[in-house]
Amino acid sequence: MDLSVNRSKLGSGYEAGNVVAIEYRRDAVPDEQALAADVRFMAELLDVLYRAGDESYVPGDAVLEVVEALDAAESTAGRAGGRAGGQGFRLTAGERRAVEAHAMATVTAACAAQGWLVEDVSRSRSFDLLLTRGAERLHVEVKGTVSEGRQVVLTRAEVEAQRRFAPDNALAVVHSIALDRAADPPRAKGGRLRWISPWEIEDESLTVVSYIHRTPR
């Protein structure tokens, strides 16, 4: 859209915010039927945009797992409302399982390719994968996310375990995972692996989500 004829703030604002425009010549404005068809076309495009905002993670948005952890902490503390604001994109239990399973499979394959013997201990230990290669042992925490992976949520047990195992430990984050929510069950694919080892967890890198307070007698 070029509104160079009008140099007002309104004109420049319309230029900057325009994504799609239909041009009508002043001497050839379509009839009402054609205008109504164009309006419907634009409304359909806008609907796609709004749906994408509700159903997809947009880079730069708050990290979904962090938002959900904050909401859970608020709920547990008995506070009404959450911190998500207008954030519409949430993972269902099935979608979360798909993302986590894909992350585990991705990390397992990558480690096996490096000659590690991989054991899934996530059901019995406070970390996910135990890697052995000769005399070497590595304790790996795996996180999967559809976001950019700038933040991950850790439990207290996970932090304590990794601090105990350091420097024979690692954080494996599979981020930017593509999630097919229309599939039944949901399917996850792709993503990029970020590997941190040894993994030193500094207090400054942790944000407290909630506290347990012992009230006085």
PDB file of C-alpha atoms in Angstrom:
ATOM      1  CA  MET A   1       0.000   0.000   0.000  1.00  0.00           C
ATOM      2  CA  ASP A   2       1.409   3.379  -1.019  1.00  0.00           C
ATOM      3  CA  LEU A   3      -0.197   6.406   0.609  1.00  0.00           C
ATOM      4  CA  SER A   4       2.599   8.807  -0.263  1.00  0.00           C
ATOM      5  CA  VAL A   5       0.053  11.369  -1.404  1.00  0.00           C
ATOM      6  CA  ASN A   6      -1.075  11.700   2.203  1.00  0.00           C
ATOM      7  CA  ARG A   7       1.887  12.258   4.545  1.00  0.00           C
ATOM      8  CA  SER A   8      -0.233  12.424   7.671  1.00  0.00           C
ATOM      9  CA  LYS A   9       0.357  10.100  10.633  1.00  0.00           C
ATOM     10  CA  LEU A  10      -2.836   8.270   9.688  1.00  0.00           C
ATOM     11  CA  GLY A  11      -1.565   7.496   6.206  1.00  0.00           C
ATOM     12  CA  SER A  12       1.865   6.297   7.339  1.00  0.00           C
ATOM     13  CA  GLY A  13       0.210   4.188  10.045  1.00  0.00           C
ATOM     14  CA  TYR A  14      -1.965   2.434   7.482  1.00  0.00           C
ATOM     15  CA  GLU A  15       1.094   1.757   5.307  1.00  0.00           C
ATOM     16  CA  ALA A  16       3.059   0.234   8.190  1.00  0.00           C
ATOM     17  CA  GLY A  17       0.207  -1.964   9.382  1.00  0.00           C
ATOM     18  CA  ASN A  18      -0.988  -3.214   6.006  1.00  0.00           C
ATOM     19  CA  VAL A  19      -0.597  -6.900   5.135  1.00  0.00           C
ATOM     20  CA  VAL A  20      -3.017  -7.361   2.241  1.00  0.00           C
ATOM     21  CA  ALA A  21      -4.914  -4.678   0.326  1.00  0.00           C
ATOM     22  CA  ILE A  22      -7.287  -4.542  -2.641  1.00  0.00           C
ATOM     23  CA  GLU A  23      -6.962  -1.423  -4.783  1.00  0.00           C
ATOM     24  CA  TYR A  24      -9.979   0.248  -6.393  1.00  0.00           C
ATOM     25  CA  ARG A  25      -9.575   3.021  -8.926  1.00  0.00           C
ATOM     26  CA  ARG A  26     -11.591   6.081  -8.029  1.00  0.00           C
ATOM     27  CA  ASP A  27     -13.333   5.995 -11.397  1.00  0.00           C
ATOM     28  CA  ALA A  28     -13.957   2.228 -11.309  1.00  0.00           C
ATOM     29  CA  VAL A  29     -15.298   1.313  -7.852  1.00  0.00           C
ATOM     30  CA  PRO A  30     -16.947  -2.161  -8.054  1.00  0.00           C
ATOM     31  CA  ASP A  31     -20.632  -2.691  -7.394  1.00  0.00           C
ATOM     32  CA  GLU A  32     -21.968  -3.766  -3.991  1.00  0.00           C
ATOM     33  CA  GLN A  33     -21.879  -7.477  -4.842  1.00  0.00           C
ATOM     34  CA  ALA A  34     -18.171  -7.313  -5.733  1.00  0.00           C
ATOM     35  CA  LEU A  35     -17.392  -5.232  -2.650  1.00  0.00           C
ATOM     36  CA  ALA A  36     -19.228  -7.738  -0.437  1.00  0.00           C
ATOM     37  CA  ALA A  37     -17.214 -10.594  -1.985  1.00  0.00           C
ATOM     38  CA  ASP A  38     -13.963  -8.725  -1.261  1.00  0.00           C
ATOM     39  CA  VAL A  39     -15.042  -8.116   2.336  1.00  0.00           C
ATOM     40  CA  ARG A  40     -15.780 -11.837   2.788  1.00  0.00           C
ATOM     41  CA  PHE A  41     -12.375 -12.679   1.304  1.00  0.00           C
ATOM     42  CA  MET A  42     -10.632 -10.329   3.742  1.00  0.00           C
ATOM     43  CA  ALA A  43     -12.673 -11.659   6.675  1.00  0.00           C
ATOM     44  CA  GLU A  44     -11.608 -15.219   5.817  1.00  0.00           C
ATOM     45  CA  LEU A  45      -7.949 -14.158   5.825  1.00  0.00           C
ATOM     46  CA  LEU A  46      -8.433 -12.451   9.172  1.00  0.00           C
ATOM     47  CA  ASP A  47     -10.068 -15.594  10.543  1.00  0.00           C
ATOM     48  CA  VAL A  48      -6.992 -17.634   9.565  1.00  0.00           C
ATOM     49  CA  LEU A  49      -4.790 -15.117  11.361  1.00  0.00           C
ATOM     50  CA  TYR A  50      -6.866 -15.168  14.541  1.00  0.00           C
ATOM     51  CA  ARG A  51      -7.024 -18.974  14.564  1.00  0.00           C
ATOM     52  CA  ALA A  52      -3.260 -19.179  14.150  1.00  0.00           C
ATOM     53  CA  GLY A  53      -2.842 -16.891  17.132  1.00  0.00           C
ATOM     54  CA  ASP A  54      -5.041 -19.149  19.254  1.00  0.00           C
ATOM     55  CA  GLU A  55      -3.685 -22.511  18.103  1.00  0.00           C
ATOM     56  CA  SER A  56       0.004 -21.992  17.393  1.00  0.00           C
ATOM     57  CA  TYR A  57       3.082 -20.857  19.234  1.00  0.00           C
ATOM     58  CA  VAL A  58       4.449 -17.617  17.817  1.00  0.00           C
ATOM     59  CA  PRO A  59       8.184 -16.944  18.362  1.00  0.00           C
ATOM     60  CA  GLY A  60       8.545 -14.263  21.001  1.00  0.00           C
ATOM     61  CA  ASP A  61       5.445 -15.345  22.914  1.00  0.00           C
ATOM     62  CA  ALA A  62       5.795 -16.379  26.535  1.00  0.00           C
ATOM     63  CA  VAL A  63       7.134 -19.928  26.857  1.00  0.00           C
ATOM     64  CA  LEU A  64       4.069 -22.168  27.154  1.00  0.00           C
ATOM     65  CA  GLU A  65       5.453 -24.498  29.795  1.00  0.00           C
ATOM     66  CA  VAL A  66       6.413 -21.532  31.964  1.00  0.00           C
ATOM     67  CA  VAL A  67       2.964 -19.954  31.574  1.00  0.00           C
ATOM     68  CA  GLU A  68       1.311 -23.238  32.539  1.00  0.00           C
ATOM     69  CA  ALA A  69       3.604 -23.633  35.574  1.00  0.00           C
ATOM     70  CA  LEU A  70       2.728 -20.126  36.736  1.00  0.00           C
ATOM     71  CA  ASP A  71      -0.983 -20.818  36.231  1.00  0.00           C
ATOM     72  CA  ALA A  72      -0.701 -24.057  38.212  1.00  0.00           C
ATOM     73  CA  ALA A  73       1.102 -22.274  41.047  1.00  0.00           C
ATOM     74  CA  GLU A  74      -1.570 -19.560  41.137  1.00  0.00           C
ATOM     75  CA  SER A  75      -4.301 -22.200  41.213  1.00  0.00           C
ATOM     76  CA  THR A  76      -2.604 -24.204  43.974  1.00  0.00           C
ATOM     77  CA  ALA A  77      -2.222 -21.055  46.046  1.00  0.00           C
ATOM     78  CA  GLY A  78      -5.947 -20.411  45.670  1.00  0.00           C
ATOM     79  CA  ARG A  79      -5.608 -17.282  43.560  1.00  0.00           C
ATOM     80  CA  ALA A  80      -8.257 -16.583  40.936  1.00  0.00           C
ATOM     81  CA  GLY A  81      -7.172 -16.117  37.354  1.00  0.00           C
ATOM     82  CA  GLY A  82      -3.902 -16.940  35.656  1.00  0.00           C
ATOM     83  CA  ARG A  83      -0.904 -15.129  34.303  1.00  0.00           C
ATOM     84  CA  ALA A  84      -1.414 -16.140  30.705  1.00  0.00           C
ATOM     85  CA  GLY A  85      -3.514 -13.137  29.794  1.00  0.00           C
ATOM     86  CA  GLY A  86      -4.751 -13.544  26.230  1.00  0.00           C
ATOM     87  CA  GLN A  87      -2.476 -16.447  25.456  1.00  0.00           C
ATOM     88  CA  GLY A  88      -4.806 -18.920  23.723  1.00  0.00           C
ATOM     89  CA  PHE A  89      -2.423 -21.719  22.793  1.00  0.00           C
ATOM     90  CA  ARG A  90      -2.356 -24.503  25.387  1.00  0.00           C
ATOM     91  CA  LEU A  91      -1.190 -28.099  25.188  1.00  0.00           C
ATOM     92  CA  THR A  92      -3.660 -30.808  26.039  1.00  0.00           C
ATOM     93  CA  ALA A  93      -2.464 -33.862  27.943  1.00  0.00           C
ATOM     94  CA  GLY A  94      -2.253 -35.824  24.681  1.00  0.00           C
ATOM     95  CA  GLU A  95      -0.324 -33.081  22.917  1.00  0.00           C
ATOM     96  CA  ARG A  96       2.073 -32.788  25.840  1.00  0.00           C
ATOM     97  CA  ARG A  97       2.699 -36.537  25.768  1.00  0.00           C
ATOM     98  CA  ALA A  98       3.403 -36.368  22.029  1.00  0.00           C
ATOM     99  CA  VAL A  99       5.939 -33.558  22.490  1.00  0.00           C
ATOM    100  CA  GLU A 100       7.654 -35.301  25.403  1.00  0.00           C
ATOM    101  CA  ALA A 101       7.806 -38.664  23.613  1.00  0.00           C
ATOM    102  CA  HIS A 102       9.236 -37.033  20.488  1.00  0.00           C
ATOM    103  CA  ALA A 103      11.884 -35.227  22.532  1.00  0.00           C
ATOM    104  CA  MET A 104      12.885 -38.460  24.279  1.00  0.00           C
ATOM    105  CA  ALA A 105      13.113 -40.308  20.955  1.00  0.00           C
ATOM    106  CA  THR A 106      15.150 -37.512  19.371  1.00  0.00           C
ATOM    107  CA  VAL A 107      17.667 -37.383  22.211  1.00  0.00           C
ATOM    108  CA  THR A 108      17.870 -41.178  22.441  1.00  0.00           C
ATOM    109  CA  ALA A 109      18.667 -41.468  18.721  1.00  0.00           C
ATOM    110  CA  ALA A 110      21.262 -38.690  18.875  1.00  0.00           C
ATOM    111  CA  CYS A 111      23.032 -40.253  21.872  1.00  0.00           C
ATOM    112  CA  ALA A 112      22.955 -43.754  20.396  1.00  0.00           C
ATOM    113  CA  ALA A 113      24.565 -42.377  17.247  1.00  0.00           C
ATOM    114  CA  GLN A 114      27.435 -41.148  19.444  1.00  0.00           C
ATOM    115  CA  GLY A 115      28.015 -44.632  20.811  1.00  0.00           C
ATOM    116  CA  TRP A 116      26.154 -44.274  24.104  1.00  0.00           C
ATOM    117  CA  LEU A 117      24.077 -47.077  25.591  1.00  0.00           C
ATOM    118  CA  VAL A 118      20.809 -45.335  26.454  1.00  0.00           C
ATOM    119  CA  GLU A 119      18.488 -46.375  29.286  1.00  0.00           C
ATOM    120  CA  ASP A 120      15.154 -44.642  29.902  1.00  0.00           C
ATOM    121  CA  VAL A 121      14.888 -44.187  33.679  1.00  0.00           C
ATOM    122  CA  SER A 122      12.266 -41.429  33.658  1.00  0.00           C
ATOM    123  CA  ARG A 123       9.653 -43.528  35.487  1.00  0.00           C
ATOM    124  CA  SER A 124      11.891 -44.392  38.443  1.00  0.00           C
ATOM    125  CA  ARG A 125      14.496 -41.635  38.769  1.00  0.00           C
ATOM    126  CA  SER A 126      14.548 -37.825  38.961  1.00  0.00           C
ATOM    127  CA  PHE A 127      16.101 -37.591  35.503  1.00  0.00           C
ATOM    128  CA  ASP A 128      15.233 -39.093  32.113  1.00  0.00           C
ATOM    129  CA  LEU A 129      18.123 -40.937  30.470  1.00  0.00           C
ATOM    130  CA  LEU A 130      21.126 -42.785  31.876  1.00  0.00           C
ATOM    131  CA  LEU A 131      23.931 -42.967  29.315  1.00  0.00           C
ATOM    132  CA  THR A 132      26.859 -45.363  29.585  1.00  0.00           C
ATOM    133  CA  ARG A 133      29.858 -45.691  27.280  1.00  0.00           C
ATOM    134  CA  GLY A 134      32.620 -47.795  28.718  1.00  0.00           C
ATOM    135  CA  ALA A 135      33.485 -46.264  32.083  1.00  0.00           C
ATOM    136  CA  GLU A 136      31.596 -43.033  31.273  1.00  0.00           C
ATOM    137  CA  ARG A 137      28.186 -42.305  32.788  1.00  0.00           C
ATOM    138  CA  LEU A 138      25.956 -39.361  31.986  1.00  0.00           C
ATOM    139  CA  HIS A 139      22.669 -38.376  33.662  1.00  0.00           C
ATOM    140  CA  VAL A 140      20.455 -36.515  31.200  1.00  0.00           C
ATOM    141  CA  GLU A 141      17.385 -34.365  31.762  1.00  0.00           C
ATOM    142  CA  VAL A 142      15.280 -34.131  28.568  1.00  0.00           C
ATOM    143  CA  LYS A 143      12.878 -31.285  27.799  1.00  0.00           C
ATOM    144  CA  GLY A 144      10.689 -30.934  24.721  1.00  0.00           C
ATOM    145  CA  THR A 145       8.909 -27.761  23.676  1.00  0.00           C
ATOM    146  CA  VAL A 146       7.162 -26.163  20.710  1.00  0.00           C
ATOM    147  CA  SER A 147       8.690 -22.851  21.782  1.00  0.00           C
ATOM    148  CA  GLU A 148      12.224 -21.611  21.145  1.00  0.00           C
ATOM    149  CA  GLY A 149      13.416 -23.269  24.350  1.00  0.00           C
ATOM    150  CA  ARG A 150      14.671 -20.107  26.028  1.00  0.00           C
ATOM    151  CA  GLN A 151      13.263 -21.361  29.327  1.00  0.00           C
ATOM    152  CA  VAL A 152      12.404 -24.808  30.696  1.00  0.00           C
ATOM    153  CA  VAL A 153      10.484 -25.829  33.806  1.00  0.00           C
ATOM    154  CA  LEU A 154      12.360 -27.924  36.389  1.00  0.00           C
ATOM    155  CA  THR A 155      11.078 -29.549  39.540  1.00  0.00           C
ATOM    156  CA  ARG A 156      12.980 -29.262  42.788  1.00  0.00           C
ATOM    157  CA  ALA A 157      13.872 -32.969  42.577  1.00  0.00           C
ATOM    158  CA  GLU A 158      15.274 -32.500  39.062  1.00  0.00           C
ATOM    159  CA  VAL A 159      17.463 -29.584  40.154  1.00  0.00           C
ATOM    160  CA  GLU A 160      18.768 -31.427  43.196  1.00  0.00           C
ATOM    161  CA  ALA A 161      19.530 -34.560  41.156  1.00  0.00           C
ATOM    162  CA  GLN A 162      21.439 -32.688  38.470  1.00  0.00           C
ATOM    163  CA  ARG A 163      23.469 -30.753  41.019  1.00  0.00           C
ATOM    164  CA  ARG A 164      24.359 -34.052  42.665  1.00  0.00           C
ATOM    165  CA  PHE A 165      25.428 -35.696  39.390  1.00  0.00           C
ATOM    166  CA  ALA A 166      27.405 -32.738  37.970  1.00  0.00           C
ATOM    167  CA  PRO A 167      29.693 -32.731  36.051  1.00  0.00           C
ATOM    168  CA  ASP A 168      28.492 -36.127  34.766  1.00  0.00           C
ATOM    169  CA  ASN A 169      25.190 -34.671  33.655  1.00  0.00           C
ATOM    170  CA  ALA A 170      23.480 -32.948  30.742  1.00  0.00           C
ATOM    171  CA  LEU A 171      20.426 -30.946  29.734  1.00  0.00           C
ATOM    172  CA  ALA A 172      18.958 -31.860  26.353  1.00  0.00           C
ATOM    173  CA  VAL A 173      16.316 -29.458  25.030  1.00  0.00           C
ATOM    174  CA  VAL A 174      14.472 -30.329  21.836  1.00  0.00           C
ATOM    175  CA  HIS A 175      12.903 -27.017  20.888  1.00  0.00           C
ATOM    176  CA  SER A 176      10.816 -25.648  18.002  1.00  0.00           C
ATOM    177  CA  ILE A 177       8.955 -28.956  17.706  1.00  0.00           C
ATOM    178  CA  ALA A 178       6.170 -28.993  15.091  1.00  0.00           C
ATOM    179  CA  LEU A 179       2.908 -30.284  16.544  1.00  0.00           C
ATOM    180  CA  ASP A 180       0.066 -31.625  14.411  1.00  0.00           C
ATOM    181  CA  ARG A 181      -2.915 -30.995  16.660  1.00  0.00           C
ATOM    182  CA  ALA A 182      -5.432 -32.188  14.069  1.00  0.00           C
ATOM    183  CA  ALA A 183      -4.075 -35.745  14.096  1.00  0.00           C
ATOM    184  CA  ASP A 184      -5.620 -38.341  16.399  1.00  0.00           C
ATOM    185  CA  PRO A 185      -3.589 -38.907  18.466  1.00  0.00           C
ATOM    186  CA  PRO A 186      -1.555 -35.680  18.089  1.00  0.00           C
ATOM    187  CA  ARG A 187       1.796 -36.056  16.319  1.00  0.00           C
ATOM    188  CA  ALA A 188       5.052 -34.216  16.992  1.00  0.00           C
ATOM    189  CA  LYS A 189       7.979 -33.986  14.604  1.00  0.00           C
ATOM    190  CA  GLY A 190      11.111 -32.016  13.810  1.00  0.00           C
ATOM    191  CA  GLY A 191      12.653 -29.632  16.287  1.00  0.00           C
ATOM    192  CA  ARG A 192      16.241 -28.734  17.087  1.00  0.00           C
ATOM    193  CA  LEU A 193      18.413 -30.273  19.788  1.00  0.00           C
ATOM    194  CA  ARG A 194      20.370 -28.108  22.206  1.00  0.00           C
ATOM    195  CA  TRP A 195      22.845 -30.011  24.387  1.00  0.00           C
ATOM    196  CA  ILE A 196      24.421 -28.614  27.561  1.00  0.00           C
ATOM    197  CA  SER A 197      27.030 -30.779  29.335  1.00  0.00           C
ATOM    198  CA  PRO A 198      28.366 -30.516  31.926  1.00  0.00           C
ATOM    199  CA  TRP A 199      25.285 -28.721  33.228  1.00  0.00           C
ATOM    200  CA  GLU A 200      25.958 -26.406  36.145  1.00  0.00           C
ATOM    201  CA  ILE A 201      22.707 -25.020  37.567  1.00  0.00           C
ATOM    202  CA  GLU A 202      23.405 -21.628  39.126  1.00  0.00           C
ATOM    203  CA  ASP A 203      20.946 -20.037  41.549  1.00  0.00           C
ATOM    204  CA  GLU A 204      20.853 -16.949  39.319  1.00  0.00           C
ATOM    205  CA  SER A 205      19.448 -19.016  36.443  1.00  0.00           C
ATOM    206  CA  LEU A 206      16.458 -20.228  38.482  1.00  0.00           C
ATOM    207  CA  THR A 207      13.174 -18.397  39.044  1.00  0.00           C
ATOM    208  CA  VAL A 208      11.016 -19.420  41.997  1.00  0.00           C
ATOM    209  CA  VAL A 209       7.436 -20.148  40.917  1.00  0.00           C
ATOM    210  CA  SER A 210       5.920 -20.788  44.359  1.00  0.00           C
ATOM    211  CA  TYR A 211       6.787 -21.472  48.008  1.00  0.00           C
ATOM    212  CA  ILE A 212       5.565 -23.851  50.675  1.00  0.00           C
ATOM    213  CA  HIS A 213       5.158 -21.852  53.881  1.00  0.00           C
ATOM    214  CA  ARG A 214       5.028 -23.413  57.361  1.00  0.00           C
ATOM    215  CA  THR A 215       2.595 -21.283  59.305  1.00  0.00           C
ATOM    216  CA  PRO A 216       3.406 -20.528  62.969  1.00  0.00           C
ATOM    217  CA  ARG A 217       1.472 -22.355  65.689  1.00  0.00           C
TER     218      ARG A 217
END
